XYZ file of C-alpha atoms in Angstrom:
765
model
C -74.713 37.413 -33.043
C -73.058 34.860 -35.301
C -73.895 31.174 -35.018
C -70.295 30.365 -34.034
C -70.439 32.814 -31.144
C -73.772 31.346 -30.067
C -72.274 27.882 -30.105
C -69.143 28.933 -28.219
C -71.190 30.667 -25.534
C -73.496 27.671 -25.168
C -70.629 25.218 -24.739
C -68.883 27.547 -22.295
C -72.041 27.953 -20.243
C -72.592 24.216 -20.040
C -68.986 23.611 -19.018
C -69.197 26.345 -16.382
C -72.466 25.069 -14.934
C -71.206 21.472 -14.841
C -67.972 22.557 -13.121
C -69.728 24.710 -10.549
C -72.180 21.929 -9.708
C -69.360 19.406 -9.456
C -67.336 21.581 -7.093
C -70.169 22.720 -4.893
C -71.935 19.425 -4.517
C -68.704 17.469 -4.198
C -68.093 19.531 -1.066
C -71.638 19.318 0.282
C -72.536 15.723 -0.596
C -69.954 12.984 -0.762
C -72.459 10.389 -1.934
C -72.844 11.460 -5.550
C -74.735 8.815 -7.484
C -72.706 7.169 -10.220
C -74.073 7.225 -13.742
C -75.594 3.936 -14.936
C -73.378 1.564 -16.901
C -74.248 1.306 -20.592
C -73.680 -2.176 -21.998
C -72.942 -2.550 -25.698
C -72.322 -5.450 -28.070
C -70.224 -3.450 -30.545
C -67.491 -6.120 -30.394
C -69.979 -9.028 -30.287
C -69.570 -9.386 -26.525
C -71.456 -7.609 -23.775
C -69.111 -4.897 -22.518
C -69.170 -1.588 -20.696
C -69.153 1.073 -23.408
C -66.246 2.760 -21.614
C -64.087 -0.332 -22.235
C -64.715 -0.445 -25.995
C -61.990 1.268 -28.101
C -64.437 2.379 -30.788
C -66.243 5.668 -31.444
C -69.696 4.470 -30.436
C -72.803 6.092 -28.988
C -75.266 3.820 -27.249
C -78.636 4.364 -25.604
C -80.483 1.717 -23.641
C -84.183 1.127 -24.137
C -84.897 2.889 -20.847
C -82.873 5.912 -21.972
C -84.765 6.038 -25.268
C -88.093 5.998 -23.464
C -87.005 8.561 -20.877
C -86.035 11.036 -23.627
C -89.013 10.261 -25.855
C -86.908 8.946 -28.747
C -89.298 6.779 -30.730
C -87.776 6.759 -34.234
C -84.415 6.609 -35.963
C -85.096 10.116 -37.260
C -85.467 11.543 -33.747
C -82.359 9.628 -32.626
C -80.190 11.651 -34.994
C -80.607 14.787 -32.869
C -78.783 13.137 -29.944
C -75.860 11.350 -31.626
C -72.759 13.226 -32.854
C -72.227 13.083 -36.636
C -75.276 10.889 -37.221
C -78.098 12.003 -39.507
C -81.315 10.404 -40.643
C -83.836 12.161 -42.843
C -86.503 11.403 -45.362
C -87.218 13.061 -48.677
C -90.134 13.431 -51.030
C -90.691 9.671 -50.803
C -90.644 7.494 -47.718
C -88.336 4.932 -49.308
C -85.797 7.682 -50.042
C -84.821 7.906 -46.383
C -81.082 8.193 -45.928
C -78.736 7.505 -43.032
C -75.433 9.340 -42.783
C -72.405 9.194 -40.515
C -69.749 11.908 -40.531
C -71.437 13.668 -43.418
C -71.654 10.729 -45.833
C -74.928 9.028 -46.700
C -76.709 7.369 -49.583
C -80.340 6.702 -50.317
C -81.643 3.169 -50.361
C -84.110 2.930 -53.257
C -81.742 2.199 -56.120
C -79.099 -0.307 -57.139
C -76.370 0.778 -54.755
C -75.594 0.072 -51.123
C -76.151 2.294 -48.129
C -72.987 3.861 -46.696
C -74.227 3.032 -43.198
C -75.144 -0.549 -42.418
C -78.333 -1.111 -40.428
C -78.655 -4.221 -38.276
C -81.689 -5.371 -36.302
C -80.751 -8.066 -33.800
C -77.478 -8.453 -35.753
C -79.261 -9.167 -39.055
C -78.575 -6.766 -41.930
C -81.447 -4.554 -43.155
C -80.505 -3.340 -46.655
C -82.820 -0.364 -47.239
C -82.847 2.655 -44.878
C -86.532 3.281 -45.619
C -87.437 -0.030 -44.016
C -86.165 1.186 -40.621
C -89.042 3.646 -40.316
C -91.529 2.759 -37.619
C -89.415 -0.069 -36.205
C -88.369 1.446 -32.863
C -90.502 -0.103 -30.131
C -89.743 -2.416 -27.210
C -85.988 -2.007 -27.674
C -83.120 -3.150 -25.475
C -80.596 -0.705 -26.955
C -79.508 1.268 -29.999
C -75.831 1.655 -30.898
C -74.287 3.963 -33.493
C -70.747 2.909 -34.470
C -68.739 5.420 -36.486
C -66.104 4.262 -38.948
C -65.788 1.011 -40.974
C -66.992 -2.073 -39.069
C -66.392 -4.907 -41.523
C -64.357 -7.203 -39.259
C -67.118 -7.527 -36.651
C -70.380 -7.402 -38.632
C -71.597 -9.888 -41.186
C -72.395 -7.334 -43.896
C -69.695 -4.862 -44.813
C -70.053 -1.217 -43.734
C -67.963 1.622 -45.161
C -68.940 4.582 -42.946
C -70.392 2.957 -39.848
C -73.276 0.938 -38.489
C -76.603 1.423 -36.741
C -77.299 -1.571 -34.508
C -80.814 -1.970 -33.078
C -81.410 -4.623 -30.424
C -84.910 -5.619 -29.385
C -85.828 -6.840 -25.912
C -85.760 -10.624 -25.572
C -88.253 -12.856 -23.752
C -87.890 -13.128 -19.979
C -88.746 -15.934 -17.580
C -90.126 -13.426 -15.044
C -93.672 -12.367 -16.044
C -93.974 -8.725 -17.061
C -96.262 -6.547 -19.148
C -96.836 -2.868 -19.858
C -99.083 -0.602 -21.938
C -98.366 2.964 -23.081
C -101.059 5.335 -24.340
C -100.174 8.633 -25.962
C -101.817 11.546 -27.718
C -100.642 14.882 -29.035
C -101.019 17.786 -31.376
C -101.033 17.183 -35.119
C -103.872 14.768 -34.307
C -101.590 11.974 -33.224
C -102.075 9.036 -30.918
C -100.140 5.891 -30.133
C -100.614 2.634 -28.269
C -97.644 0.433 -27.427
C -97.098 -2.502 -25.152
C -95.561 -5.859 -24.462
C -96.131 -9.017 -22.490
C -93.458 -11.557 -21.594
C -93.103 -14.592 -19.393
C -92.417 -18.342 -19.213
C -94.257 -20.827 -21.403
C -92.472 -23.789 -19.794
C -89.362 -24.374 -17.696
C -87.157 -23.926 -20.779
C -89.220 -21.669 -23.060
C -90.140 -18.006 -22.641
C -92.131 -15.787 -24.978
C -92.518 -12.098 -25.696
C -95.136 -10.258 -27.705
C -94.805 -6.556 -28.540
C -96.987 -4.184 -30.520
C -97.070 -0.564 -31.604
C -99.860 1.431 -33.235
C -99.282 5.065 -34.162
C -101.506 7.373 -36.150
C -101.000 10.913 -37.297
C -103.831 12.585 -39.109
C -103.251 15.490 -41.427
C -100.366 17.703 -40.324
C -100.573 19.953 -43.376
C -103.396 21.784 -45.108
C -103.793 21.539 -48.894
C -105.587 24.732 -49.884
C -105.736 23.750 -53.558
C -107.867 20.698 -52.841
C -109.433 22.308 -49.741
C -108.503 19.297 -47.678
C -106.221 18.191 -44.901
C -103.517 15.931 -46.158
C -100.407 13.918 -45.409
C -101.601 11.567 -42.699
C -99.760 8.439 -41.653
C -100.467 5.206 -39.778
C -97.818 2.850 -38.358
C -98.564 -0.655 -37.170
C -96.013 -3.090 -35.776
C -96.037 -6.559 -34.226
C -93.148 -8.637 -32.918
C -93.251 -12.107 -31.424
C -90.294 -13.960 -29.917
C -89.622 -17.379 -28.436
C -86.535 -18.107 -26.360
C -85.722 -21.795 -25.872
C -82.939 -22.928 -23.586
C -82.422 -26.218 -25.398
C -79.688 -27.357 -23.013
C -77.561 -25.506 -20.445
C -75.140 -24.792 -23.313
C -77.510 -24.113 -26.211
C -80.098 -21.337 -26.518
C -82.217 -20.363 -29.506
C -84.240 -17.192 -30.008
C -86.784 -16.985 -32.838
C -88.149 -13.529 -33.648
C -90.851 -12.686 -36.192
C -91.916 -9.099 -36.886
C -94.454 -7.457 -39.138
C -94.446 -3.722 -39.831
C -96.836 -1.651 -41.919
C -96.931 2.056 -42.737
C -99.799 3.688 -44.620
C -99.083 7.258 -45.568
C -100.061 9.983 -47.984
C -96.714 11.391 -49.024
C -94.342 13.959 -47.603
C -95.081 17.645 -47.216
C -92.902 19.325 -49.839
C -93.083 23.099 -50.090
C -91.923 25.520 -52.741
C -88.801 27.095 -51.236
C -89.863 30.733 -50.961
C -86.477 32.458 -51.565
C -86.038 30.621 -54.881
C -89.409 31.301 -56.540
C -89.283 34.020 -59.195
C -92.054 36.155 -60.670
C -91.188 34.720 -64.095
C -91.895 31.194 -62.857
C -95.143 32.149 -61.114
C -96.414 34.265 -64.030
C -95.546 31.638 -66.640
C -97.325 28.960 -64.632
C -100.433 31.179 -64.395
C -100.356 31.869 -68.146
C -100.295 28.161 -68.955
C -102.638 26.756 -66.309
C -104.646 29.701 -65.015
C -103.621 28.919 -61.413
C -101.693 31.098 -59.010
C -98.897 29.615 -56.936
C -98.744 29.936 -53.166
C -95.125 30.277 -52.061
C -95.453 32.847 -49.287
C -94.008 30.709 -46.481
C -92.183 27.410 -46.830
C -92.919 26.533 -43.190
C -96.578 27.492 -42.769
C -97.723 23.849 -43.027
C -99.906 24.727 -45.998
C -99.463 23.675 -49.613
C -101.280 24.597 -52.800
C -100.786 21.733 -55.231
C -102.038 18.444 -56.628
C -101.535 15.795 -53.975
C -103.049 12.365 -54.534
C -100.199 10.365 -53.033
C -101.011 7.068 -51.393
C -98.551 4.490 -50.190
C -98.385 1.252 -48.272
C -95.129 0.004 -46.823
C -95.114 -3.605 -45.576
C -92.351 -5.837 -44.300
C -92.010 -9.212 -42.669
C -88.853 -10.309 -40.903
C -87.704 -13.615 -39.389
C -84.567 -13.982 -37.269
C -83.247 -17.208 -35.712
C -80.333 -16.625 -33.331
C -78.597 -19.685 -31.857
C -75.755 -19.615 -29.312
C -73.870 -22.786 -28.445
C -71.268 -22.699 -25.696
C -68.490 -25.156 -26.548
C -65.945 -25.139 -23.761
C -64.407 -21.664 -23.667
C -65.913 -20.719 -27.033
C -69.337 -19.693 -28.290
C -70.591 -20.687 -31.726
C -73.257 -18.295 -32.979
C -75.584 -18.791 -35.926
C -77.814 -15.967 -37.189
C -80.270 -16.903 -39.920
C -82.461 -14.064 -41.162
C -85.027 -13.355 -43.845
C -86.782 -10.072 -44.606
C -89.395 -9.237 -47.210
C -90.134 -5.549 -47.793
C -92.618 -3.990 -50.188
C -93.386 -0.333 -50.797
C -96.260 0.566 -53.126
C -96.849 4.167 -54.170
C -99.938 5.248 -56.071
C -100.628 8.587 -57.758
C -97.455 10.239 -56.530
C -97.321 13.691 -58.075
C -93.849 14.171 -59.549
C -94.112 17.916 -60.151
C -96.012 18.945 -56.969
C -97.722 22.025 -58.410
C -101.428 22.967 -58.729
C -101.759 21.187 -62.067
C -101.957 17.501 -62.946
C -98.858 17.077 -65.104
C -97.057 13.824 -64.339
C -98.117 11.156 -61.853
C -96.219 8.050 -60.850
C -97.092 4.599 -59.553
C -94.222 2.566 -58.198
C -93.870 -0.861 -56.636
C -90.560 -1.621 -54.926
C -89.852 -5.035 -53.457
C -86.859 -6.462 -51.650
C -86.422 -9.888 -50.182
C -83.156 -10.948 -48.632
C -81.705 -13.948 -46.847
C -78.558 -13.969 -44.749
C -76.593 -16.587 -42.840
C -73.829 -15.703 -40.414
C -71.633 -18.082 -38.443
C -69.308 -16.797 -35.725
C -66.888 -18.504 -33.371
C -65.875 -16.343 -30.411
C -63.410 -17.018 -27.638
C -64.472 -16.406 -24.047
C -63.091 -12.867 -23.861
C -61.341 -13.684 -20.594
C -57.989 -14.799 -22.007
C -54.939 -12.788 -23.021
C -55.680 -13.666 -26.653
C -59.316 -13.246 -27.713
C -60.749 -13.575 -31.157
C -63.850 -13.743 -33.336
C -63.940 -15.716 -36.605
C -66.860 -15.414 -38.993
C -68.380 -16.521 -42.282
C -71.216 -14.682 -43.990
C -73.568 -15.231 -46.929
C -76.144 -12.744 -48.175
C -78.683 -13.013 -51.013
C -80.946 -10.133 -52.051
C -83.490 -9.702 -54.836
C -84.503 -6.120 -55.527
C -87.068 -4.936 -58.086
C -88.814 -1.673 -58.818
C -91.577 -1.194 -61.382
C -92.570 2.370 -62.238
C -95.449 3.666 -64.333
C -95.615 7.364 -65.301
C -99.023 8.796 -66.152
C -99.471 11.925 -68.246
C -101.910 14.148 -66.413
C -104.873 15.929 -67.947
C -103.199 19.349 -67.592
C -100.101 18.058 -69.349
C -102.183 17.126 -72.366
C -104.386 20.224 -72.390
C -101.957 22.943 -71.258
C -98.291 21.934 -71.378
C -98.145 20.518 -74.907
C -99.708 23.589 -76.571
C -97.411 25.842 -74.530
C -94.449 23.901 -75.936
C -95.767 24.294 -79.489
C -96.697 20.601 -79.671
C -100.419 20.873 -80.253
C -100.201 17.926 -82.658
C -99.529 15.687 -79.645
C -102.647 16.746 -77.726
C -104.925 14.235 -79.435
C -102.701 11.158 -78.886
C -102.046 12.338 -75.343
C -105.735 12.568 -74.532
C -106.460 9.313 -76.336
C -104.332 7.368 -73.908
C -103.045 9.629 -71.147
C -102.362 6.756 -68.768
C -99.421 4.334 -68.678
C -97.354 6.612 -70.908
C -93.960 5.389 -69.649
C -93.218 2.074 -67.978
C -89.856 1.358 -66.314
C -88.700 -1.896 -64.768
C -85.459 -2.511 -62.881
C -84.255 -5.596 -61.086
C -81.068 -6.663 -59.372
C -79.886 -9.914 -57.801
C -77.048 -9.679 -55.303
C -75.019 -12.486 -53.819
C -72.395 -11.593 -51.239
C -69.780 -13.760 -49.550
C -67.458 -12.811 -46.723
C -65.000 -14.191 -44.198
C -63.724 -12.102 -41.319
C -61.503 -12.367 -38.265
C -60.864 -10.036 -35.356
C -58.084 -10.804 -32.819
C -57.171 -8.909 -29.644
C -54.011 -9.617 -27.679
C -53.386 -8.111 -24.233
C -49.704 -7.326 -24.489
C -49.730 -6.125 -20.870
C -52.479 -5.546 -18.331
C -52.806 -2.029 -19.742
C -51.947 -2.367 -23.453
C -54.064 -4.293 -25.968
C -53.510 -4.714 -29.699
C -56.269 -5.640 -32.146
C -56.027 -6.706 -35.768
C -58.845 -7.638 -38.096
C -59.202 -8.786 -41.709
C -62.215 -9.158 -43.950
C -62.576 -10.643 -47.416
C -65.700 -9.591 -49.307
C -67.095 -10.523 -52.699
C -70.285 -9.026 -54.138
C -71.829 -10.364 -57.340
C -74.634 -8.309 -58.902
C -76.710 -9.018 -61.968
C -79.462 -6.723 -63.162
C -81.757 -5.637 -65.943
C -83.537 -2.468 -67.019
C -86.416 -1.988 -69.419
C -88.316 1.109 -70.551
C -91.449 1.258 -72.667
C -92.979 4.439 -74.052
C -96.643 3.750 -74.629
C -97.610 7.255 -75.732
C -95.687 9.450 -78.175
C -96.827 12.503 -76.201
C -94.361 11.515 -73.453
C -91.349 12.495 -75.596
C -90.933 15.994 -74.069
C -90.529 14.560 -70.564
C -88.515 11.492 -71.557
C -86.541 12.526 -74.612
C -83.194 11.766 -72.945
C -84.180 8.316 -71.737
C -83.319 5.042 -73.400
C -86.306 3.092 -74.707
C -85.855 -0.646 -74.793
C -84.246 -3.329 -72.658
C -80.829 -3.661 -71.114
C -80.478 -7.160 -69.705
C -77.697 -9.250 -68.247
C -75.846 -6.291 -66.752
C -73.245 -7.570 -64.280
C -70.927 -6.106 -61.690
C -68.555 -8.042 -59.424
C -66.247 -6.603 -56.796
C -63.841 -8.295 -54.404
C -61.872 -6.644 -51.617
C -59.794 -7.297 -48.487
C -60.225 -4.695 -45.744
C -58.581 -4.440 -42.356
C -58.504 -2.796 -38.929
C -55.529 -2.113 -36.648
C -56.200 -0.867 -33.137
C -54.183 -0.205 -30.002
C -55.761 0.664 -26.654
C -54.053 1.655 -23.426
C -55.507 1.925 -19.916
C -53.853 4.984 -18.360
C -55.739 4.115 -15.181
C -58.774 2.112 -14.124
C -60.941 5.010 -15.296
C -59.142 6.401 -18.372
C -58.522 4.557 -21.641
C -57.030 5.810 -24.892
C -57.015 4.193 -28.324
C -55.723 4.620 -31.862
C -57.249 3.008 -34.938
C -56.495 2.651 -38.631
C -59.192 0.866 -40.617
C -60.459 0.501 -44.163
C -63.970 0.174 -45.515
C -65.420 -0.980 -48.791
C -68.719 -0.454 -50.591
C -69.180 -2.468 -53.755
C -70.085 -0.982 -57.106
C -73.475 -1.485 -58.633
C -75.982 -0.970 -61.401
C -77.845 2.247 -62.152
C -81.588 1.859 -61.887
C -82.542 4.928 -63.938
C -83.283 5.186 -67.649
C -80.827 8.054 -68.131
C -77.932 5.599 -67.778
C -76.536 4.673 -71.196
C -73.649 2.366 -72.033
C -70.861 2.610 -69.477
C -73.131 4.689 -67.212
C -75.192 1.599 -66.469
C -72.629 0.409 -63.894
C -70.372 2.182 -61.414
C -67.345 1.077 -59.430
C -66.626 0.433 -55.741
C -66.033 3.038 -53.076
C -63.097 2.707 -50.655
C -62.675 4.317 -47.243
C -59.654 4.696 -44.972
C -60.231 5.824 -41.404
C -57.743 7.204 -38.874
C -58.942 7.732 -35.327
C -57.626 8.730 -31.892
C -59.892 8.459 -28.890
C -60.026 8.893 -25.139
C -62.674 7.489 -22.789
C -62.852 8.485 -19.133
C -65.062 7.887 -16.115
C -64.301 10.458 -13.424
C -65.500 11.856 -10.079
C -66.498 8.485 -8.632
C -68.440 7.615 -11.761
C -70.496 10.830 -11.834
C -68.778 12.219 -14.949
C -68.212 10.450 -18.261
C -66.203 12.238 -20.944
C -65.329 10.652 -24.294
C -63.609 12.294 -27.247
C -62.610 11.027 -30.692
C -60.508 12.712 -33.385
C -60.907 11.230 -36.860
C -60.005 11.549 -40.508
C -61.761 9.560 -43.204
C -60.457 9.499 -46.788
C -62.971 8.223 -49.338
C -61.811 7.377 -52.850
C -64.116 6.957 -55.864
C -67.063 7.892 -53.682
C -70.440 7.079 -55.139
C -72.624 10.127 -55.723
C -76.265 10.214 -56.768
C -76.981 13.315 -58.853
C -80.191 14.812 -60.247
C -80.383 15.020 -64.051
C -83.594 17.057 -64.301
C -85.977 14.111 -64.515
C -84.112 11.348 -62.683
C -80.949 10.349 -60.867
C -77.644 8.791 -61.868
C -75.043 7.177 -59.629
C -71.380 7.433 -60.507
C -67.888 7.425 -58.995
C -67.248 11.085 -58.395
C -63.722 11.510 -57.044
C -62.203 11.680 -53.566
C -63.427 13.150 -50.321
C -61.965 13.834 -46.876
C -64.125 14.081 -43.753
C -62.317 14.882 -40.512
C -63.244 16.281 -37.152
C -63.907 15.803 -33.459
C -66.712 14.063 -31.566
C -67.234 14.828 -27.873
C -69.744 13.219 -25.544
C -70.182 14.041 -21.865
C -72.580 12.911 -19.172
C -72.528 14.303 -15.654
C -74.452 13.797 -12.450
C -73.113 16.622 -10.270
C -75.975 16.087 -7.843
C -78.037 12.993 -7.201
C -81.064 14.772 -8.696
C -79.397 16.442 -11.684
C -78.295 14.838 -14.963
C -76.474 16.769 -17.695
C -75.450 15.602 -21.146
C -73.551 17.092 -24.042
C -72.919 15.684 -27.524
C -70.831 17.877 -29.803
C -69.395 17.291 -33.267
C -67.046 19.397 -35.358
C -66.783 18.314 -38.990
C -64.261 19.546 -41.551
C -65.243 18.437 -45.047
C -63.349 18.765 -48.326
C -63.601 17.292 -51.789
C -59.944 16.516 -52.499
C -60.807 15.688 -56.116
C -64.200 16.421 -57.698
C -63.464 17.832 -61.153
C -66.558 16.647 -63.005
C -69.143 17.470 -60.370
C -72.813 18.066 -61.194
C -73.418 21.512 -62.604
C -75.625 24.208 -61.182
C -79.088 24.539 -62.776
C -78.682 25.369 -66.432
C -74.901 25.189 -66.195
C -72.132 22.791 -67.237
C -70.305 20.366 -64.910
C -68.167 22.146 -62.333
C -64.969 21.562 -60.387
C -65.824 21.310 -56.677
C -62.333 20.297 -55.557
C -61.604 22.007 -52.249
C -65.285 22.602 -51.493
C -67.326 21.269 -48.591
C -69.628 18.275 -49.101
C -73.386 18.532 -48.689
C -74.959 17.300 -45.426
C -71.756 18.237 -43.581
C -72.470 21.007 -41.054
C -69.345 22.335 -39.408
C -70.903 22.217 -35.943
C -73.703 20.220 -34.382
C -74.551 20.091 -30.716
C -77.104 18.469 -28.444
C -77.400 19.313 -24.777
C -79.813 18.311 -22.065
C -80.442 18.888 -18.370
C -82.860 16.892 -16.210
C -83.868 17.332 -12.582
C -85.533 14.356 -10.868
C -86.798 14.197 -7.314
C -89.272 12.638 -4.897
C -92.478 14.331 -3.855
C -92.243 14.581 -0.044
C -94.516 12.336 2.013
C -95.665 10.402 -1.062
C -94.587 7.422 -3.135
C -94.298 9.633 -6.200
C -91.384 10.921 -8.278
C -91.237 13.789 -10.731
C -88.795 15.141 -13.314
C -88.390 18.029 -15.711
C -86.031 18.042 -18.694
C -84.882 20.669 -21.160
C -82.910 20.141 -24.373
C -81.123 22.418 -26.795
C -79.936 21.293 -30.248
C -77.941 23.316 -32.754
C -76.890 22.653 -36.355
C -74.699 25.052 -38.284
C -75.073 26.037 -41.936
C -74.886 23.283 -44.542
C -75.492 22.549 -48.219
C -78.374 20.188 -48.919
C -77.719 19.443 -52.607
C -74.896 17.499 -54.262
C -74.107 20.300 -56.741
C -73.590 22.699 -53.795
C -76.215 25.058 -55.113
C -76.100 28.319 -53.096
C -79.905 28.257 -53.231
C -79.884 24.941 -51.340
C -78.132 26.167 -48.212
C -79.883 25.537 -44.930
C -78.898 28.258 -42.481
C -77.912 27.434 -38.918
C -80.900 26.650 -36.724
C -81.772 25.796 -33.125
C -84.283 23.360 -31.642
C -85.539 23.483 -28.037
C -87.438 20.588 -26.427
C -89.075 20.156 -23.024
C -90.261 17.077 -21.181
C -91.751 16.563 -17.718
C -93.425 13.743 -15.859
C -94.664 12.151 -12.674
C -94.558 8.481 -11.721
C -94.988 5.990 -8.932
C -91.716 5.269 -7.143
C -91.960 1.596 -8.166
C -92.571 2.651 -11.820
C -95.925 0.884 -11.897
C -97.267 3.902 -13.752
C -95.860 7.022 -15.425
C -97.410 10.171 -16.885
C -95.166 12.262 -19.139
C -95.722 15.390 -21.203
C -93.527 16.896 -23.916
C -93.066 19.827 -26.253
C -90.777 19.336 -29.253
C -89.374 22.227 -31.279
C -90.923 24.578 -28.755
C -89.911 27.696 -30.723
C -91.476 26.266 -33.897
C -88.248 26.718 -35.842
C -88.696 26.268 -39.581
C -85.940 24.449 -41.456
C -85.433 22.149 -44.433
C -84.073 18.628 -44.175
C -83.734 18.406 -47.963
C -83.673 21.014 -50.769
C -83.725 20.014 -54.419
C -84.467 21.450 -57.872
C -88.099 21.822 -58.883
C -88.923 19.106 -61.420
C -89.586 20.543 -64.911
C -88.823 24.067 -63.665
C -87.529 24.999 -67.115
C -91.004 24.443 -68.615
C -92.159 27.497 -66.698
C -89.050 29.636 -67.011
C -87.919 28.594 -63.561
C -84.311 27.948 -64.618
C -82.104 30.969 -65.240
C -79.051 29.853 -67.217
C -77.485 33.307 -66.852
C -77.001 32.997 -63.095
C -77.467 29.201 -62.841
C -80.466 29.326 -60.533
C -83.646 27.302 -60.395
C -86.820 27.158 -58.377
C -86.270 24.832 -55.414
C -88.375 22.496 -53.273
C -88.001 22.163 -49.495
C -88.819 19.135 -47.352
C -89.614 20.850 -44.024
C -88.375 19.509 -40.711
C -90.666 18.629 -37.827
C -92.779 21.534 -36.638
C -93.680 22.311 -33.039
C -95.709 19.531 -31.460
C -96.784 18.596 -27.956
C -98.414 15.669 -26.256
C -98.642 13.327 -23.300
C -98.075 9.624 -22.634
C -99.388 7.379 -19.885
C -97.628 4.099 -19.170
C -98.846 1.396 -16.827
C -96.918 -1.735 -15.920
C -99.271 -4.644 -15.279
């Protein structure tokens, strides 16, 4: 049965079940419980999500805990057209909305802005491990520049932590599971004086080896997460409040599990590798959680954040100041670039980012016919990355003779370390002013207009040193020397126009036209020469129609959005064989439908559905990256990578009391589907991830007053194997792994999460 038929049958079944429940129970029980109200701050005011004319998905902290969502990566399975995945390196995590994403470890901006307590977080990799003790998470699709301090071209991920409370409270959660994992989380909050309250939160998670390395006869790829957050809330006067938050996050890990992608490995590649190194490759199963390769990766990811949020009520207005600082450092040691059972090329890399931002906003009360928000924003970021490539012992002894370069063996072995040293740095200063005005033309019709002026000034440098002549074969196309004083400045005015109409007290429709802007930047890789060192800005125009409804006495919520996003001069990061280059690639159109439904047809039954249809087309991409061994290609009219046509997430939960006790129980099942998609920018047919399904289960028992809870879960219950990223094997041509006749190459696969199970016990003190 085709994946489309599977999807159609699934949606039809859910619709039928929801309808039957609604009809039957509406007749038998007139006291259907209304769904809880979800409050969002998407428009910088606390509002019911059903009253906000924006395509936004929001989940409260309680909802996140109830569904076991403990990371941004796991969140992506529940939000239409939202994707978060990592790659071979932790800092290469990428966040995408409506099929467009960008990595965060080089000199260009992320397409999706990330905000923690309204302060901008510039690198997607720094959001890992940060989801604990949260008030809510909101995903806003489409440009959001007239409401957020930092500009966003595709959308925004807004994470809000829980603030201190004046009522004492505390809780501890203990968890353990397969893959040798455990976690401890908790918080304590309460008054420190009549006007000051505090909150302290912590999270410790550890995952031992989840993959076996048969080459080194050792378990590998463990990870430890540690997080602390302290907050002080001071009600200075009845009109002034200040909240100071300080967080520290640390991740120690041993690299990502990257497998040879079985369908792509040829006998020529395997035989040639054996002839040179005397080692056989293991590529039998890309999802068997076993690798056979050099793996010495070590990494430490540390960050410290400070956020001071001040609100001052001045008559019918509120003046808000958000001052934030974040320092993030990621250090990688002995990362194996080639990931094969031979020590060929290792890499040490230190990446640091420190940024400061200041936002000032003046907001009207929100209760008048004319409401507005005016803002000023300043952002300063310093980004550096220092990389050292080491020539491995097998490179000197085996690879050079195989290439006919035996004369380089002696100098290679004389100084095999520190063969290539790269340094890149960039200073960014950004200025912005924005305004968003809403006028209620009638009690039912509201018009909104917003403008934003942005200016980004970037200055950078790049330097490469080649300390060993034996490195020429792996760096022959790289510039040696310094390139300093590289500058790039972009300035843009963007806008939003929105009309919303209340058809009734429970149904609202809206139409939006908005533009987004992502500034140009500086390439951080040595392959960039001359004009390639910089690239230009990316511009987005978004058209959207939406309908939000709350029906059946609040027991059914149904929201739908139709959109089209045109992206001109989109910035694409392409693989060159040994590194990556960013450039302005052409134009792209992403359009589709997003549907979200929640239903409570019976007081004990909750149903949810999130569905996205995405139509993707390069409207102009004439000089696209070529297939392996081939020239540049024309991809105009083709579908973009990371753009599955269909994605769906469904869930059903039954909750009830245990008779004659003070106990409650629940059981929950989830089904998630993603259709076929390309996972490489050159649209390599070898890098197609077929459609796949994920099934999750969760069940629990708790005291009726929630003083304690015991929950169990099974994720990916069918142990479905799939890739979240597929890319060309580094140096595949050295071993005959690139076939120029049919433009194929050996590929690597970053596997998705395997089946895992566990339990959590939470006690509220």
